[in-house]
XYZ file of C-alpha atoms in Angstrom:
259
model
C 44.055 101.141 122.919
C 40.711 99.632 122.726
C 41.480 97.852 126.371
C 42.879 99.364 130.157
C 44.978 96.903 131.646
C 45.496 96.531 135.496
C 46.572 93.519 137.274
C 46.648 93.498 141.840
C 49.203 91.709 143.829
C 49.323 90.792 147.034
C 52.751 90.109 147.897
C 54.297 89.784 145.122
C 51.551 87.050 144.177
C 49.187 88.278 141.369
C 45.885 88.027 142.920
C 43.056 89.700 140.312
C 43.977 90.574 136.977
C 41.181 93.529 135.916
C 40.676 94.572 131.873
C 38.891 97.395 131.043
C 37.364 97.132 127.513
C 36.478 100.460 125.738
C 33.529 101.022 124.007
C 34.146 101.056 120.259
C 33.673 104.489 118.475
C 29.874 105.444 117.370
C 29.773 103.813 113.957
C 28.620 107.071 111.146
C 24.954 105.645 109.604
C 25.665 105.067 106.441
C 24.240 107.702 104.562
C 20.248 105.934 103.302
C 20.548 104.371 99.603
C 17.848 106.821 97.710
C 14.989 104.451 97.272
C 14.864 102.591 93.426
C 13.504 103.988 91.039
C 10.395 101.605 90.169
C 11.171 102.007 85.874
C 14.649 102.066 84.358
C 14.571 101.918 80.906
C 18.165 102.131 78.780
C 18.029 104.982 76.369
C 20.371 103.465 73.396
C 20.775 106.156 70.493
C 22.399 104.476 67.621
C 24.625 105.817 64.870
C 27.043 107.094 67.192
C 30.041 108.590 65.214
C 30.233 111.917 63.019
C 29.799 114.345 65.079
C 31.655 115.198 67.394
C 29.036 118.683 68.414
C 25.519 116.265 67.951
C 27.188 113.872 70.982
C 28.522 116.901 73.596
C 24.001 117.825 73.065
C 23.649 114.613 73.704
C 26.374 114.339 76.812
C 24.682 117.145 77.996
C 21.660 115.792 78.547
C 22.656 114.656 82.175
C 21.458 110.880 82.269
C 23.402 108.560 81.425
C 22.743 107.338 77.788
C 23.927 103.789 76.292
C 25.574 105.017 72.614
C 25.656 102.381 70.260
C 29.165 103.729 68.397
C 29.460 102.927 64.315
C 33.180 101.242 63.436
C 35.451 103.578 61.687
C 33.500 106.953 61.850
C 35.682 110.733 61.739
C 34.755 110.599 66.089
C 34.502 107.760 66.975
C 37.239 106.746 69.257
C 37.348 110.215 69.925
C 34.088 109.578 71.299
C 34.445 106.420 73.234
C 37.403 108.170 74.695
C 35.856 111.096 75.374
C 32.505 108.510 77.574
C 34.955 106.306 79.082
C 36.731 109.290 80.169
C 34.012 111.708 82.088
C 31.969 108.112 83.224
C 29.143 110.129 81.026
C 27.087 106.572 79.522
C 27.731 103.772 78.453
C 30.015 102.284 74.942
C 28.411 99.016 72.657
C 29.538 98.824 69.137
C 26.931 99.895 66.375
C 27.439 96.902 64.264
C 27.682 97.283 60.359
C 24.935 93.919 59.256
C 23.295 92.841 55.495
C 19.969 94.426 55.197
C 17.076 93.096 52.650
C 17.070 95.153 49.027
C 21.196 96.370 50.166
C 20.782 98.067 47.060
C 18.538 100.413 48.750
C 20.995 101.547 51.326
C 23.901 103.008 52.394
C 25.663 99.993 53.550
C 28.970 101.942 55.973
C 32.410 100.175 55.540
C 32.897 97.091 57.298
C 29.660 95.208 56.777
C 28.840 91.833 57.765
C 27.470 90.060 54.875
C 25.540 86.369 54.612
C 27.904 85.540 51.990
C 31.119 85.912 53.506
C 33.111 82.539 54.694
C 33.632 82.589 57.960
C 36.778 83.901 58.369
C 35.912 86.550 56.255
C 33.345 86.672 58.149
C 35.026 86.526 61.714
C 38.175 88.588 60.503
C 36.020 91.626 59.553
C 34.457 90.765 63.351
C 37.628 91.417 64.807
C 38.389 94.873 62.806
C 34.871 96.719 63.303
C 35.934 95.504 67.282
C 38.584 97.171 67.449
C 37.252 100.013 65.217
C 35.628 100.749 69.047
C 37.203 100.632 72.806
C 36.016 100.661 75.400
C 32.904 98.630 74.447
C 30.463 96.804 77.220
C 28.815 95.193 73.671
C 27.100 95.147 70.065
C 24.032 96.024 68.627
C 22.945 95.649 65.513
C 23.504 98.514 62.321
C 20.593 97.319 59.823
C 20.873 94.047 59.298
C 17.599 92.830 58.206
C 18.242 89.751 56.573
C 21.830 88.942 58.637
C 19.764 88.836 62.121
C 17.701 86.265 60.034
C 20.362 84.558 59.277
C 21.547 81.742 62.141
C 24.277 80.030 60.772
C 25.927 84.232 60.529
C 24.832 84.967 63.336
C 25.375 81.984 65.692
C 29.247 83.158 64.512
C 28.564 86.064 65.330
C 26.326 85.556 69.045
C 29.692 83.565 70.026
C 32.309 85.594 69.315
C 31.071 88.019 71.151
C 29.938 85.449 73.862
C 34.016 84.642 74.058
C 34.786 88.435 74.588
C 32.176 88.742 77.396
C 30.770 91.408 75.385
C 26.438 90.898 75.735
C 23.795 91.018 72.619
C 21.171 94.441 72.097
C 18.967 93.087 68.649
C 17.082 95.984 67.109
C 14.735 94.416 65.942
C 15.187 95.778 62.103
C 13.179 92.028 61.175
C 10.465 90.569 62.258
C 12.297 87.102 61.619
C 15.301 88.323 63.477
C 16.772 85.153 65.363
C 19.465 87.118 67.216
C 17.527 87.673 70.526
C 16.555 84.097 70.899
C 19.669 82.580 69.431
C 21.317 84.790 72.587
C 18.745 83.104 74.833
C 19.819 79.764 73.767
C 23.487 80.597 74.213
C 23.233 81.532 77.392
C 24.276 85.512 76.817
C 23.726 87.993 77.755
C 20.929 90.196 75.381
C 18.339 92.291 76.038
C 16.409 93.006 72.631
C 15.409 96.538 71.452
C 11.303 97.453 72.663
C 10.125 101.287 70.890
C 11.339 102.646 68.196
C 11.302 106.883 69.426
C 12.035 108.506 65.569
C 11.053 106.054 63.404
C 9.510 108.928 62.060
C 11.212 111.591 60.833
C 8.816 114.233 63.238
C 9.550 116.502 66.539
C 5.661 115.202 67.369
C 5.811 111.715 66.880
C 9.402 111.817 68.725
C 6.548 113.439 71.493
C 3.900 110.802 70.976
C 6.684 108.215 71.312
C 8.058 109.184 74.765
C 5.217 109.479 76.452
C 4.644 105.733 76.022
C 6.973 104.593 78.658
C 5.166 104.356 81.122
C 2.487 102.364 80.621
C 5.139 100.279 78.226
C 7.328 100.022 81.048
C 4.385 98.848 83.274
C 3.342 95.995 81.157
C 7.093 94.842 80.625
C 7.922 94.713 84.435
C 9.139 97.430 84.854
C 12.305 97.507 82.245
C 12.371 98.917 78.811
C 14.857 99.399 76.289
C 13.858 102.062 74.192
C 16.439 103.027 71.083
C 16.066 107.143 69.471
C 19.012 108.663 67.043
C 21.422 111.444 67.312
C 18.466 113.761 65.739
C 18.172 117.261 66.320
C 14.456 117.088 66.049
C 14.912 113.393 69.108
C 17.787 115.731 71.751
C 15.107 118.434 71.985
C 11.777 115.618 73.011
C 14.436 114.815 75.190
C 15.712 117.700 76.555
C 11.472 118.597 77.159
C 10.284 115.356 78.117
C 13.167 113.292 80.143
C 12.450 115.797 84.024
C 8.500 113.775 83.630
C 10.210 111.013 82.938
C 11.997 111.043 86.407
C 8.820 112.185 87.904
C 6.781 109.432 86.922
C 9.786 106.885 88.550
C 11.680 106.496 85.777
C 15.295 106.481 85.342
C 17.227 106.212 82.687
C 19.894 103.415 83.400
C 22.967 101.920 81.212
C 22.145 98.808 79.082
C 24.461 96.529 80.922
C 21.671 96.878 83.526
C 18.894 95.300 81.106
C 20.771 92.373 79.741
C 20.329 88.649 81.162
């Protein structure tokens, strides 16, 4: 189709063969990719699973949120399926781990405790992982006591590595070994850089959002921030996300930042 062949004879003898190769059609220029944003931020929203309407409000923000879904909640599976179907974000398991002073906390079903035997712990971990479909990784819910226990965290992280799941250390304890141990084990991992709503006040959330750009600049352009599905947090995000985009900050799935 791209060649014209002509044969020239002198009597019955072939004297010349000419091959005319047609030029290929001009290639359609590829769409130029938009320049990559200099600052990439993973926005992780914890404690998802109980309220589907709140999830829809977060989805309407129009950025790829990383949804940390608790196991065994009313809408855990429904929300995970909706995220997968719409491609609106990334799903991770928000794994309940034992905190210090557990008597002062509401302890979730499926919480891993430091006094569990290896068999019991791994069995419960498997149930928790299966309770939330489509996950790319795991983060800790509470866990100030558990994440300080090197042996128990080793069992947890070993399982995640086998299943090719990354680990996000929420850093609920200053003495956590999670992130460091994951790095030692060559497991893809990240750690929380900023909490948006540790104080229940929209003005506080807005102040935290204003820290994102300077903090990202100090940390090499990558940042992991964690918030919760509170109305005041959603309202602050709705107002401030356009400003972040103008500043060159892109919200990306957490899997793009783990290493």
